[in-house]
N, CA, C and O atoms as a Tinker XYZ file with bonds, in Angstrom:
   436  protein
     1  N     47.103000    8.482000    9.242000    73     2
     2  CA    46.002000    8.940000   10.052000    64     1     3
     3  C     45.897000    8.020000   11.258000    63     2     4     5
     4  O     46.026000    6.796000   11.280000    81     3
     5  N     45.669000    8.757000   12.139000    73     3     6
     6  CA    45.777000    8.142000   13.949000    64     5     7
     7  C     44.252000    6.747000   13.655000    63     6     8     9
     8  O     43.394000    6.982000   12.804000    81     7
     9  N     44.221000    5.737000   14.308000    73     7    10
    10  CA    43.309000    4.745000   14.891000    64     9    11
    11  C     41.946000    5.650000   15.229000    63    10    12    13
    12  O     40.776000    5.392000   14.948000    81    11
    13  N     42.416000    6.613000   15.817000    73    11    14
    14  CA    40.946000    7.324000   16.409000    64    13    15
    15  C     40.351000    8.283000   15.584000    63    14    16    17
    16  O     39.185000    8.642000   15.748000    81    15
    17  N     41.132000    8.750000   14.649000    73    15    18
    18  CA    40.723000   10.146000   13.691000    64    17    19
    19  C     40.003000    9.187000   12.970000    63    18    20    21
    20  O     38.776000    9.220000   13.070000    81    19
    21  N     40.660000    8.127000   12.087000    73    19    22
    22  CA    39.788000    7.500000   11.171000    64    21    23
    23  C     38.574000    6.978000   12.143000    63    22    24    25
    24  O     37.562000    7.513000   11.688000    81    23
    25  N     38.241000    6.230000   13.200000    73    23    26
    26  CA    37.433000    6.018000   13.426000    64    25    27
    27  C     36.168000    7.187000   13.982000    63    26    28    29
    28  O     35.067000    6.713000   14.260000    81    27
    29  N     36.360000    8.493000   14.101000    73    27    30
    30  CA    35.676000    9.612000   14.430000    64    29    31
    31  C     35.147000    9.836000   13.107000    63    30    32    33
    32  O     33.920000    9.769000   13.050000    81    31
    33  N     35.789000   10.100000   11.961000    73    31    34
    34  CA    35.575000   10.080000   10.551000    64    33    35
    35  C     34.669000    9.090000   10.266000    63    34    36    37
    36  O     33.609000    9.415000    9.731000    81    35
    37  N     34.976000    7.514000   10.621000    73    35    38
    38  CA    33.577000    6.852000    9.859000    64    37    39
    39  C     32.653000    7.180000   10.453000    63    38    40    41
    40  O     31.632000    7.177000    9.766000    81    39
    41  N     32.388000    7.783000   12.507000    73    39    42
    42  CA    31.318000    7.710000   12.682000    64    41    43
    43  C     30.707000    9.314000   12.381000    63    42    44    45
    44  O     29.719000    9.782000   12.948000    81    43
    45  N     31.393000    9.895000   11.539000    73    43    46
    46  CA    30.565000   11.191000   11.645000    64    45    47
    47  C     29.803000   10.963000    9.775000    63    46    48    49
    48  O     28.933000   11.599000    9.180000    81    47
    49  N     30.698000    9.706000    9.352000    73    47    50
    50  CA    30.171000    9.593000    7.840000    64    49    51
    51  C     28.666000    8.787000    7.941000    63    50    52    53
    52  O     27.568000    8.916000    7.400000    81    51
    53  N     29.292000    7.857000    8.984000    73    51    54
    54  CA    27.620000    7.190000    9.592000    64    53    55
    55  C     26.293000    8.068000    9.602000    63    54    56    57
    56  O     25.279000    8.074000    8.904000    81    55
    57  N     26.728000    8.796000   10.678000    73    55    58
    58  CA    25.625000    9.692000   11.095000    64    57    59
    59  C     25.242000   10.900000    9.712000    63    58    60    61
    60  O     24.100000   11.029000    9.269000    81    59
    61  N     26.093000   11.458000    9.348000    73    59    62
    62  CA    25.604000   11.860000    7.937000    64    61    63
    63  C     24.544000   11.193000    6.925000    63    62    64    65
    64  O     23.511000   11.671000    6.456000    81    63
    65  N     25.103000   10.011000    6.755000    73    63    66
    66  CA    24.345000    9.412000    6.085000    64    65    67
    67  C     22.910000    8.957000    6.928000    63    66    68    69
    68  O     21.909000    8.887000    6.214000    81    67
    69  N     22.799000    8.760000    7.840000    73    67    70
    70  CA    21.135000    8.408000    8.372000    64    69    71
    71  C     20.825000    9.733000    8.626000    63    70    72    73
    72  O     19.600000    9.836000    8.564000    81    71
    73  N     21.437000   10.987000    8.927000    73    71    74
    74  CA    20.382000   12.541000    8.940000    64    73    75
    75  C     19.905000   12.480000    7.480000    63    74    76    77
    76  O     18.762000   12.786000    7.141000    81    75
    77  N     20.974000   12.016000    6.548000    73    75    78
    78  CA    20.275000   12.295000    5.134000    64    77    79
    79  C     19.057000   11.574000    4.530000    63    78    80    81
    80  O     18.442000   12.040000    3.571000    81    79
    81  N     18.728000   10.385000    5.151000    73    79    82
    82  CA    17.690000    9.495000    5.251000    64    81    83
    83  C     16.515000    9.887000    5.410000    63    82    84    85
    84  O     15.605000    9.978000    4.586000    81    83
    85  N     16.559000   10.277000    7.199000    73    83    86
    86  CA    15.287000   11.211000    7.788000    64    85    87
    87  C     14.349000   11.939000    6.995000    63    86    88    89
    88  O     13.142000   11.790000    7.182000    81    87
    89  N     14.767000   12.659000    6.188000    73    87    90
    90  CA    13.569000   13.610000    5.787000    64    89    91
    91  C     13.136000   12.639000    4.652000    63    90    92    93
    92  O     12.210000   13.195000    4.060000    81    91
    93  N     13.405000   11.413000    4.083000    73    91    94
    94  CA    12.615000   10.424000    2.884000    64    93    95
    95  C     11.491000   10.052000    3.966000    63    94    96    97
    96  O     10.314000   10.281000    3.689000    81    95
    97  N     11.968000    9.277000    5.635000    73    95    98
    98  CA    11.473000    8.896000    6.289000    64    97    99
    99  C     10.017000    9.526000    6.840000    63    98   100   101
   100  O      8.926000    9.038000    7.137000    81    99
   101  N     10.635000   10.981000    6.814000    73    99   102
   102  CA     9.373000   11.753000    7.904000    64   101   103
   103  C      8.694000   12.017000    6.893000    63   102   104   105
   104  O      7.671000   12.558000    7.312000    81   103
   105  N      8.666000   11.949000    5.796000    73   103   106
   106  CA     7.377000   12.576000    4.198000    64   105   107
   107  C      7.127000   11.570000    3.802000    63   106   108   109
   108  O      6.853000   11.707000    2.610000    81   107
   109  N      7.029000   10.302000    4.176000    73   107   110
   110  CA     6.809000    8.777000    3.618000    64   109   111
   111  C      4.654000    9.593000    3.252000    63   110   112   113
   112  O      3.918000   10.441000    3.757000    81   111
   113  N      4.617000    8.765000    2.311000    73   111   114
   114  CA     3.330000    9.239000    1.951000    64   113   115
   115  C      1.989000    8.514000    2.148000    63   114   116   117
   116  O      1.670000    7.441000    1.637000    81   115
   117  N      1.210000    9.329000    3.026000    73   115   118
   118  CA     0.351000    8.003000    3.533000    64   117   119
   119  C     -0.965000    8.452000    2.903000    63   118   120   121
   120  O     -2.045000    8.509000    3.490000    81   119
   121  N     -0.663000    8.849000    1.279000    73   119   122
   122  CA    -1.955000    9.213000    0.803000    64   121   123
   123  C     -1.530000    8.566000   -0.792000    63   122   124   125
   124  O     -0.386000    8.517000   -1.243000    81   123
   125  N     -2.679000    8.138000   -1.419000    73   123   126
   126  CA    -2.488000    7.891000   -3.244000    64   125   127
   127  C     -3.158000    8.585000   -3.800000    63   126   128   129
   128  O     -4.335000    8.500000   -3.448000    81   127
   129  N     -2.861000    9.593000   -4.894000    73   127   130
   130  CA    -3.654000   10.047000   -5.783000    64   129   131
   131  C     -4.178000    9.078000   -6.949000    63   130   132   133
   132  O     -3.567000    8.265000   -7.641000    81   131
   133  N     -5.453000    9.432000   -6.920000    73   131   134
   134  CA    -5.816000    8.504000   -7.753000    64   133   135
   135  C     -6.991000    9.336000   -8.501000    63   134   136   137
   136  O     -7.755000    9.941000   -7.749000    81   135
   137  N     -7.240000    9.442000  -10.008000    73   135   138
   138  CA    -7.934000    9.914000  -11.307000    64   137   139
   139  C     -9.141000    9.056000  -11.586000    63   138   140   141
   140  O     -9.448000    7.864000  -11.541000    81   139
   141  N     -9.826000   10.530000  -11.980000    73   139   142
   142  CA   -11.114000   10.169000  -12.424000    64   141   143
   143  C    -11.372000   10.033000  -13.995000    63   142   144   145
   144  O    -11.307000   11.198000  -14.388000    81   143
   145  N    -11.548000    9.475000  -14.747000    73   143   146
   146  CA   -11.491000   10.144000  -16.565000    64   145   147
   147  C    -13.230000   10.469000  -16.112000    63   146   148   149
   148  O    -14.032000    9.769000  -15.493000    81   147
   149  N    -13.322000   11.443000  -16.549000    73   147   150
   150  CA   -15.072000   11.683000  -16.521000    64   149   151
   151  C    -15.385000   11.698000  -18.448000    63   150   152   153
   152  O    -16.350000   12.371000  -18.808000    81   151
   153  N    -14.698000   11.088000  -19.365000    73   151   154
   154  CA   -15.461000   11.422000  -20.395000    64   153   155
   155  C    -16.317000   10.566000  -20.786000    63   154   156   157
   156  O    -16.829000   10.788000  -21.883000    81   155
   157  N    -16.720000    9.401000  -20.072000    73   155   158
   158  CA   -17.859000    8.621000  -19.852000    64   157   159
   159  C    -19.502000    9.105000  -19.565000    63   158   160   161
   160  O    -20.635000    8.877000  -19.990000    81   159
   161  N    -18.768000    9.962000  -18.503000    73   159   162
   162  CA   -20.151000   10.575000  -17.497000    64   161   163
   163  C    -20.156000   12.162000  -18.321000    63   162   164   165
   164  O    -21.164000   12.586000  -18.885000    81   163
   165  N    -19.254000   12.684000  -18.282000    73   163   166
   166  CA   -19.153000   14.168000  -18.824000    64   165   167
   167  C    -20.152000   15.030000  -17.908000    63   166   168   169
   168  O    -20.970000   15.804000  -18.405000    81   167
   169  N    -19.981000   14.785000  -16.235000    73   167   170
   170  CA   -20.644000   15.875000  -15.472000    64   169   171
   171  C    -19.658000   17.229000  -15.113000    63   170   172   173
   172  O    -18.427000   17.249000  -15.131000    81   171
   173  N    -20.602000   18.370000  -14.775000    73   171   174
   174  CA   -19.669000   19.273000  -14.714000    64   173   175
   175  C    -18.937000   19.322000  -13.574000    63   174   176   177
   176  O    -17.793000   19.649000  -13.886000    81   175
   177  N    -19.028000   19.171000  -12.510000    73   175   178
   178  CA   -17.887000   18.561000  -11.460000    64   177   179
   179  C    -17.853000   17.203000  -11.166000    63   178   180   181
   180  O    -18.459000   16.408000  -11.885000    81   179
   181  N    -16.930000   16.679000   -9.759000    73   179   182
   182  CA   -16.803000   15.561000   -9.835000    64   181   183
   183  C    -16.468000   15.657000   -7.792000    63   182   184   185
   184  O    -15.966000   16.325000   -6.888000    81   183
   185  N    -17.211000   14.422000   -8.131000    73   183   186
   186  CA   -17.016000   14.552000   -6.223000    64   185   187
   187  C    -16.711000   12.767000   -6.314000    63   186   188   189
   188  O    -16.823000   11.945000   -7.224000    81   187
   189  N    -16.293000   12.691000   -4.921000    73   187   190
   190  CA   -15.271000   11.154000   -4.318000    64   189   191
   191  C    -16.245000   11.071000   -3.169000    63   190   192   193
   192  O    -16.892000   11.982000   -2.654000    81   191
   193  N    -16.209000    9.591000   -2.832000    73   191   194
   194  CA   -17.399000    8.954000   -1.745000    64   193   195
   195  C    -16.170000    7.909000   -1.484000    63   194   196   197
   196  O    -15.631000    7.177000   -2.314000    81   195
   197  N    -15.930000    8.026000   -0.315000    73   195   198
   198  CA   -15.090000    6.849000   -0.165000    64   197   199
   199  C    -15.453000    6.179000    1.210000    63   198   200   201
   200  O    -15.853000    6.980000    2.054000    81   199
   201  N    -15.386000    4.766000    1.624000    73   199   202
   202  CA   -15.672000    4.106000    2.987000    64   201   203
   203  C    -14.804000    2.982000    3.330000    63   202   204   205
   204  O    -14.012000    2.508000    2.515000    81   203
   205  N    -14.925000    2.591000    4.407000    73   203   206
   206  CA   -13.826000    1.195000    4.929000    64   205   207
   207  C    -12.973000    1.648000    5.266000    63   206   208   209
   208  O    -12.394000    0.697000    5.790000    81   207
   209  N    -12.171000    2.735000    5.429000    73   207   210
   210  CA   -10.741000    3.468000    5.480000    64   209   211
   211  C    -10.889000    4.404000    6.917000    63   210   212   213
   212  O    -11.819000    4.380000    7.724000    81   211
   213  N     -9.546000    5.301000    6.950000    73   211   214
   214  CA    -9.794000    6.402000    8.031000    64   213   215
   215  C    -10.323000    7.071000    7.785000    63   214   216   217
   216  O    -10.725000    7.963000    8.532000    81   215
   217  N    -10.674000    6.890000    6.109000    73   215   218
   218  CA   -11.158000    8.735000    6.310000    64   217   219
   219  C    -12.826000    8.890000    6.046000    63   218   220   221
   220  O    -13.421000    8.480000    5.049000    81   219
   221  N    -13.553000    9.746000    7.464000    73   219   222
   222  CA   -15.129000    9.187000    7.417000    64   221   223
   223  C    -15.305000   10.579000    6.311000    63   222   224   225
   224  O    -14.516000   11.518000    6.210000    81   223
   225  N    -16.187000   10.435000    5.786000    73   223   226
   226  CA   -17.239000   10.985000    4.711000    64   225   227
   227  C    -18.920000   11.298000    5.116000    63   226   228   229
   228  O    -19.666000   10.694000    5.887000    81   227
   229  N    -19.129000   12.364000    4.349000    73   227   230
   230  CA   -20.674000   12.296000    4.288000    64   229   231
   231  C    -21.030000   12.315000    2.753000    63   230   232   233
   232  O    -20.279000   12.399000    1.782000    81   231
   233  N    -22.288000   12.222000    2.819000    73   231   234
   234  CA   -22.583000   12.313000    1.215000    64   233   235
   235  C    -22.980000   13.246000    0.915000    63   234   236   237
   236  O    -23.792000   13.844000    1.620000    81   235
   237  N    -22.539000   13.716000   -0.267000    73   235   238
   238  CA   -22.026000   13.079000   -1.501000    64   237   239
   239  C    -20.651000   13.124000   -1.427000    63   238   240   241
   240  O    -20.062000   13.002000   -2.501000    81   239
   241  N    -19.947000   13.278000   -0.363000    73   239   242
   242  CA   -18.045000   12.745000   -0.292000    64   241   243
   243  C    -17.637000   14.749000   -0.918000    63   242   244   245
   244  O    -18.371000   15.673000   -1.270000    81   243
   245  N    -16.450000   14.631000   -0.797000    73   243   246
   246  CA   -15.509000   15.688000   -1.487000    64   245   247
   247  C    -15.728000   15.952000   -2.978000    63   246   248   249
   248  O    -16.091000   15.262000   -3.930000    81   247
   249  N    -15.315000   17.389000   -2.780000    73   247   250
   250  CA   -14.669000   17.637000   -4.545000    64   249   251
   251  C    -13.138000   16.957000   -4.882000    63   250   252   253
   252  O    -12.247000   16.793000   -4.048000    81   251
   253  N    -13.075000   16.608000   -6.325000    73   251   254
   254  CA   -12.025000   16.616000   -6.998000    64   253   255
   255  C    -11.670000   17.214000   -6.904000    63   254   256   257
   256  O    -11.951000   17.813000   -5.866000    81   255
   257  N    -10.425000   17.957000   -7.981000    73   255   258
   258  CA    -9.144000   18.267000   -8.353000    64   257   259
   259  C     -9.692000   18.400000   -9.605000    63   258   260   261
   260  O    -10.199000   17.297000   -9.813000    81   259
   261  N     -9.937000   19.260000  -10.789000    73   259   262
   262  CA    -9.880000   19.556000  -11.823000    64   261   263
   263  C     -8.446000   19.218000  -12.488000    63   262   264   265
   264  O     -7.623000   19.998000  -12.008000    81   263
   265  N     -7.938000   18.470000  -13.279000    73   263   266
   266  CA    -6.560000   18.305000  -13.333000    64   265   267
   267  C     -6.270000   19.110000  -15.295000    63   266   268   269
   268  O     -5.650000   20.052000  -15.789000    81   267
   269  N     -7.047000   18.144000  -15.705000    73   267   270
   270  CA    -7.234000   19.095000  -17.115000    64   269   271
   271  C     -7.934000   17.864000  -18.308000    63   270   272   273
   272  O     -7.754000   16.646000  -18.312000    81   271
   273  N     -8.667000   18.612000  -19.146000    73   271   274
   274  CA    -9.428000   17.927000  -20.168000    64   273   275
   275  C    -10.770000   16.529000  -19.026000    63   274   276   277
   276  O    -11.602000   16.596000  -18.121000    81   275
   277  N    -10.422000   15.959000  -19.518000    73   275   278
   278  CA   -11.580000   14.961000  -18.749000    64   277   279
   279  C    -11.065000   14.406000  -17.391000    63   278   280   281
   280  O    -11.681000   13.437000  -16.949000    81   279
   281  N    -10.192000   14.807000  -16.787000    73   279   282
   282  CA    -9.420000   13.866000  -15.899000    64   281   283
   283  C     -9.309000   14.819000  -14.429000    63   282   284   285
   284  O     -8.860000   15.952000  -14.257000    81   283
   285  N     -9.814000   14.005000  -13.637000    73   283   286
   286  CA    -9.819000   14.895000  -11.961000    64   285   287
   287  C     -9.470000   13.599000  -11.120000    63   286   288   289
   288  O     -9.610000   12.387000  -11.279000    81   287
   289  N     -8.685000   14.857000   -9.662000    73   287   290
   290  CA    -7.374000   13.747000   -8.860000    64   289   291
   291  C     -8.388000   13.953000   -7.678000    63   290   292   293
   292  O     -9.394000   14.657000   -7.586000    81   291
   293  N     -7.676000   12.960000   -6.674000    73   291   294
   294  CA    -8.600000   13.416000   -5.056000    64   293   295
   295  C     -6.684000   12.312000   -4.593000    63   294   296   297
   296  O     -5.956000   11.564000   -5.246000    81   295
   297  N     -6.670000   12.798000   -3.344000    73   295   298
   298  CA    -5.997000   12.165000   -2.581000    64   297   299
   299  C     -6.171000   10.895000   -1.498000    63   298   300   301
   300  O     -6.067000   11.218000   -0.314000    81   299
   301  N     -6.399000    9.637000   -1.759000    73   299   302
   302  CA    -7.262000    8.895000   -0.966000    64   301   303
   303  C     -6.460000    8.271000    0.095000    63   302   304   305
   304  O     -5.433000    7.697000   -0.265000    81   303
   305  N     -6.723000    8.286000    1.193000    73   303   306
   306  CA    -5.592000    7.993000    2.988000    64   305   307
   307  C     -5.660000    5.971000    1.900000    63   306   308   309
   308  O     -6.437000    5.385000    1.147000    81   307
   309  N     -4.441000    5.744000    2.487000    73   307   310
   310  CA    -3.782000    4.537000    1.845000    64   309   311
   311  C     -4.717000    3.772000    3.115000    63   310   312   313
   312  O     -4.993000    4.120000    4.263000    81   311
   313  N     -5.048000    2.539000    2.274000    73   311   314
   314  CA    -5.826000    1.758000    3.274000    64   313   315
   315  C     -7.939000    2.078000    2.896000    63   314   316   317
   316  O     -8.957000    1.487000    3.254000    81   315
   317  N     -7.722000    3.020000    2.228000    73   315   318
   318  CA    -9.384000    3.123000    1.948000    64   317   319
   319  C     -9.897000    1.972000    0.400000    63   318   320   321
   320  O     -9.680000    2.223000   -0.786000    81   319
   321  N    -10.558000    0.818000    0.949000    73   319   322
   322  CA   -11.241000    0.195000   -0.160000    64   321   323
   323  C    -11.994000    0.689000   -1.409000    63   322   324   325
   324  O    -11.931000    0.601000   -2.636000    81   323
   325  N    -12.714000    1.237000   -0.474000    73   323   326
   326  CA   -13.838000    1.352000   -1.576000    64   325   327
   327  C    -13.875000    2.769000   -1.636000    63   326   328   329
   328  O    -13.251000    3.583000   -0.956000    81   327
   329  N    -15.063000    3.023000   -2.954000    73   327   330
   330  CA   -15.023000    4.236000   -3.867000    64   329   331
   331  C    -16.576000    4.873000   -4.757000    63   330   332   333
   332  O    -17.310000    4.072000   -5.335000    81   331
   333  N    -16.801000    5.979000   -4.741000    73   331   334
   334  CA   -17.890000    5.971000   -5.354000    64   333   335
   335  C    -17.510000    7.262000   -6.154000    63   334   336   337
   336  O    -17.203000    8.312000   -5.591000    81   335
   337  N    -17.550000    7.115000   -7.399000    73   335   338
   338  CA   -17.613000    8.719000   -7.988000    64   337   339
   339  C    -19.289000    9.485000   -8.243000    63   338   340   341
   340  O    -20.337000    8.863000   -8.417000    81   339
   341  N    -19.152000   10.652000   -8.205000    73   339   342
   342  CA   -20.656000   11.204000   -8.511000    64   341   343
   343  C    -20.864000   12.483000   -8.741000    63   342   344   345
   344  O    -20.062000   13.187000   -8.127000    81   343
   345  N    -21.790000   13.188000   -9.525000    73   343   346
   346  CA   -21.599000   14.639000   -9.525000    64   345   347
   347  C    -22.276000   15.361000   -8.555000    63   346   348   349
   348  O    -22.666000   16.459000   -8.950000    81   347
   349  N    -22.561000   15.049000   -7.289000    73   347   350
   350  CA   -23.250000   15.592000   -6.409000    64   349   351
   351  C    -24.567000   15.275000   -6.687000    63   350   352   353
   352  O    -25.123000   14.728000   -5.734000    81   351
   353  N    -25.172000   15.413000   -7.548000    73   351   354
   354  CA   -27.073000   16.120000   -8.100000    64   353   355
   355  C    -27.801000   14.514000   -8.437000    63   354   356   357
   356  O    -28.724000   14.444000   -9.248000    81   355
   357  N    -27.248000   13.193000   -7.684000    73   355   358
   358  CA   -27.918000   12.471000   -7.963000    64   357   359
   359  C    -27.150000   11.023000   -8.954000    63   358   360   361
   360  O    -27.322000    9.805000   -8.971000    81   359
   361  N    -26.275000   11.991000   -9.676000    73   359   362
   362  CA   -25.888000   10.726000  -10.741000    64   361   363
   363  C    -24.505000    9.589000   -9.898000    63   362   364   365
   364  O    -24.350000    9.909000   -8.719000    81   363
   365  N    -23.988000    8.926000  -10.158000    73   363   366
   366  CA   -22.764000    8.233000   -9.615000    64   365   367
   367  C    -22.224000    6.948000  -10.762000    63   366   368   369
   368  O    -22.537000    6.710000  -11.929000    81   367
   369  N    -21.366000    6.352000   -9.890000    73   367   370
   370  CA   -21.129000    5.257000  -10.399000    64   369   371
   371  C    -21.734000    3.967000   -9.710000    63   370   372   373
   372  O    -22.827000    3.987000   -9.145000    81   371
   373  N    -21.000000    2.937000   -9.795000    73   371   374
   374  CA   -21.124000    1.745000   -8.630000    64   373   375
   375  C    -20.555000    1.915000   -7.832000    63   374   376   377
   376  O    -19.901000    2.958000   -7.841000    81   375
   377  N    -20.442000    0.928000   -6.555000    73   375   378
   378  CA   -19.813000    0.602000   -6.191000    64   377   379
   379  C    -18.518000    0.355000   -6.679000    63   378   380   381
   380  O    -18.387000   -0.396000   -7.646000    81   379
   381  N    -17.190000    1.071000   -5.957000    73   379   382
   382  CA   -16.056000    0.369000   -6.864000    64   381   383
   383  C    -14.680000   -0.002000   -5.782000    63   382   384   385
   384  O    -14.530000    0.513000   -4.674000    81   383
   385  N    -14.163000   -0.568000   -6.134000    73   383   386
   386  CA   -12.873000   -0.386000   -5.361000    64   385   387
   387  C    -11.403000   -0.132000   -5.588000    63   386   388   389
   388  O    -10.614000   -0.739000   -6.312000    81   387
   389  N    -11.202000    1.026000   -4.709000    73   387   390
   390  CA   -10.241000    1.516000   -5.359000    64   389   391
   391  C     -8.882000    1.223000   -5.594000    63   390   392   393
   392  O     -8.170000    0.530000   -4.868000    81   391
   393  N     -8.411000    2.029000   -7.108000    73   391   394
   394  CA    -7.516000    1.167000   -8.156000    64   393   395
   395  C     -6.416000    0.858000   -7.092000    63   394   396   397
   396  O     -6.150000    1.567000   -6.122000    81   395
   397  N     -5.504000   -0.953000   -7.622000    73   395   398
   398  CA    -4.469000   -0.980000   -6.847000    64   397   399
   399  C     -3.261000   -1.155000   -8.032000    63   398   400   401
   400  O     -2.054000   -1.227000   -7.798000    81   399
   401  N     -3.914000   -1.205000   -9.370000    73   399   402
   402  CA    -2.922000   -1.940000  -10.279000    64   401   403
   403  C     -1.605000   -0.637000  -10.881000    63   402   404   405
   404  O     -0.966000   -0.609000  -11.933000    81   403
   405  N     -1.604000   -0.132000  -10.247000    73   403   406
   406  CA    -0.341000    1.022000  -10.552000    64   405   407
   407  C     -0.922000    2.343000  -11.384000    63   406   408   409
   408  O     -0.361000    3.434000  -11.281000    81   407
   409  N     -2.107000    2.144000  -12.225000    73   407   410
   410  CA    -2.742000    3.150000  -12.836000    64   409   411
   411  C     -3.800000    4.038000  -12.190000    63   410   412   413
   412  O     -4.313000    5.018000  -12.730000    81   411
   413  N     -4.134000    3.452000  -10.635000    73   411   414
   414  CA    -4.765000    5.022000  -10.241000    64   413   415
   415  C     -5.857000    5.796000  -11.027000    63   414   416   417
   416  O     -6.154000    6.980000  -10.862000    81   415
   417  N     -6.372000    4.972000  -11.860000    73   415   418
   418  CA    -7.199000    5.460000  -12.752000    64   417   419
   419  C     -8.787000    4.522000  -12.715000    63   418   420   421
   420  O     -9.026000    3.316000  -12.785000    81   419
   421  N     -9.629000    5.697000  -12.575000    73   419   422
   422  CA   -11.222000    4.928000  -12.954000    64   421   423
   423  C    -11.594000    5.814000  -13.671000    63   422   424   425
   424  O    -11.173000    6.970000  -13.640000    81   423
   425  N    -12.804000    5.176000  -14.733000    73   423   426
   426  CA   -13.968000    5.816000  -15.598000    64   425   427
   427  C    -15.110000    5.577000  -15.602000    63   426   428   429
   428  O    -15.834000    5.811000  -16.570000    81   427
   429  N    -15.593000    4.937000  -14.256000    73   427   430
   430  CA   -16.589000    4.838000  -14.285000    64   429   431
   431  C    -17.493000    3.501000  -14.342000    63   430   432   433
   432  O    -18.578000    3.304000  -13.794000    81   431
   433  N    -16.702000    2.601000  -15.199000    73   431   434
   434  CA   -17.337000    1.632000  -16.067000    64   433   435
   435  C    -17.137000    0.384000  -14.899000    63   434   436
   436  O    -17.536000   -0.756000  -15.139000    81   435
């Protein structure tokens, strides 16, 4: 094989390989799901209050995600601290901040 074929060949293997990259790049995820267990509270929906972050809120914040049995998701913009769960009608939690330890998970407590 000619000096130049092989070298046309690595650069078209180059460029293959970084188009194949791109699309991990452009869907990089700038959101965490993160779970509610409600069998603490056991309200019939579940709403998210979140502050410190991009994303502004009013109160009482968003609905969940019904996910199944006691457990509801919300999508929170990466970079939001803090957290309040509540069923709309008054009840909530504390103050909390939200999970960083790989489990994505609160109950309340």
């Amino acid at each position: 094989m000619k000096h130049s074929t092989k070298r046309a060949l690595g650069i078209l293997i180059c460029l293959a390989m970084v188009l194949a990259m791109l699309p991990l790049a452009a869907f990089a995820a700038d959101t965490t799901t993160i779970y509610f267990d409600n069998s603490v509270m056991n309200w019939a929906e579940v709403k998210v209050y979140t502050w410190g972050g991009s994303e502004s809120m009013t109160w009482p914040g968003n609905a969940m995600t019904h996910v199944e049995g006691n457990i509801w998701s919300y999508e929170v913009p990466n970079g939001t601290p803090n957290i309040i769960f509540n069923n709309g009608a008054g009840s909530q939690t504390n103050d909390l901040t939200v999970p960083t330890d790989g489990k994505n998970c609160c109950n309340g407590t």
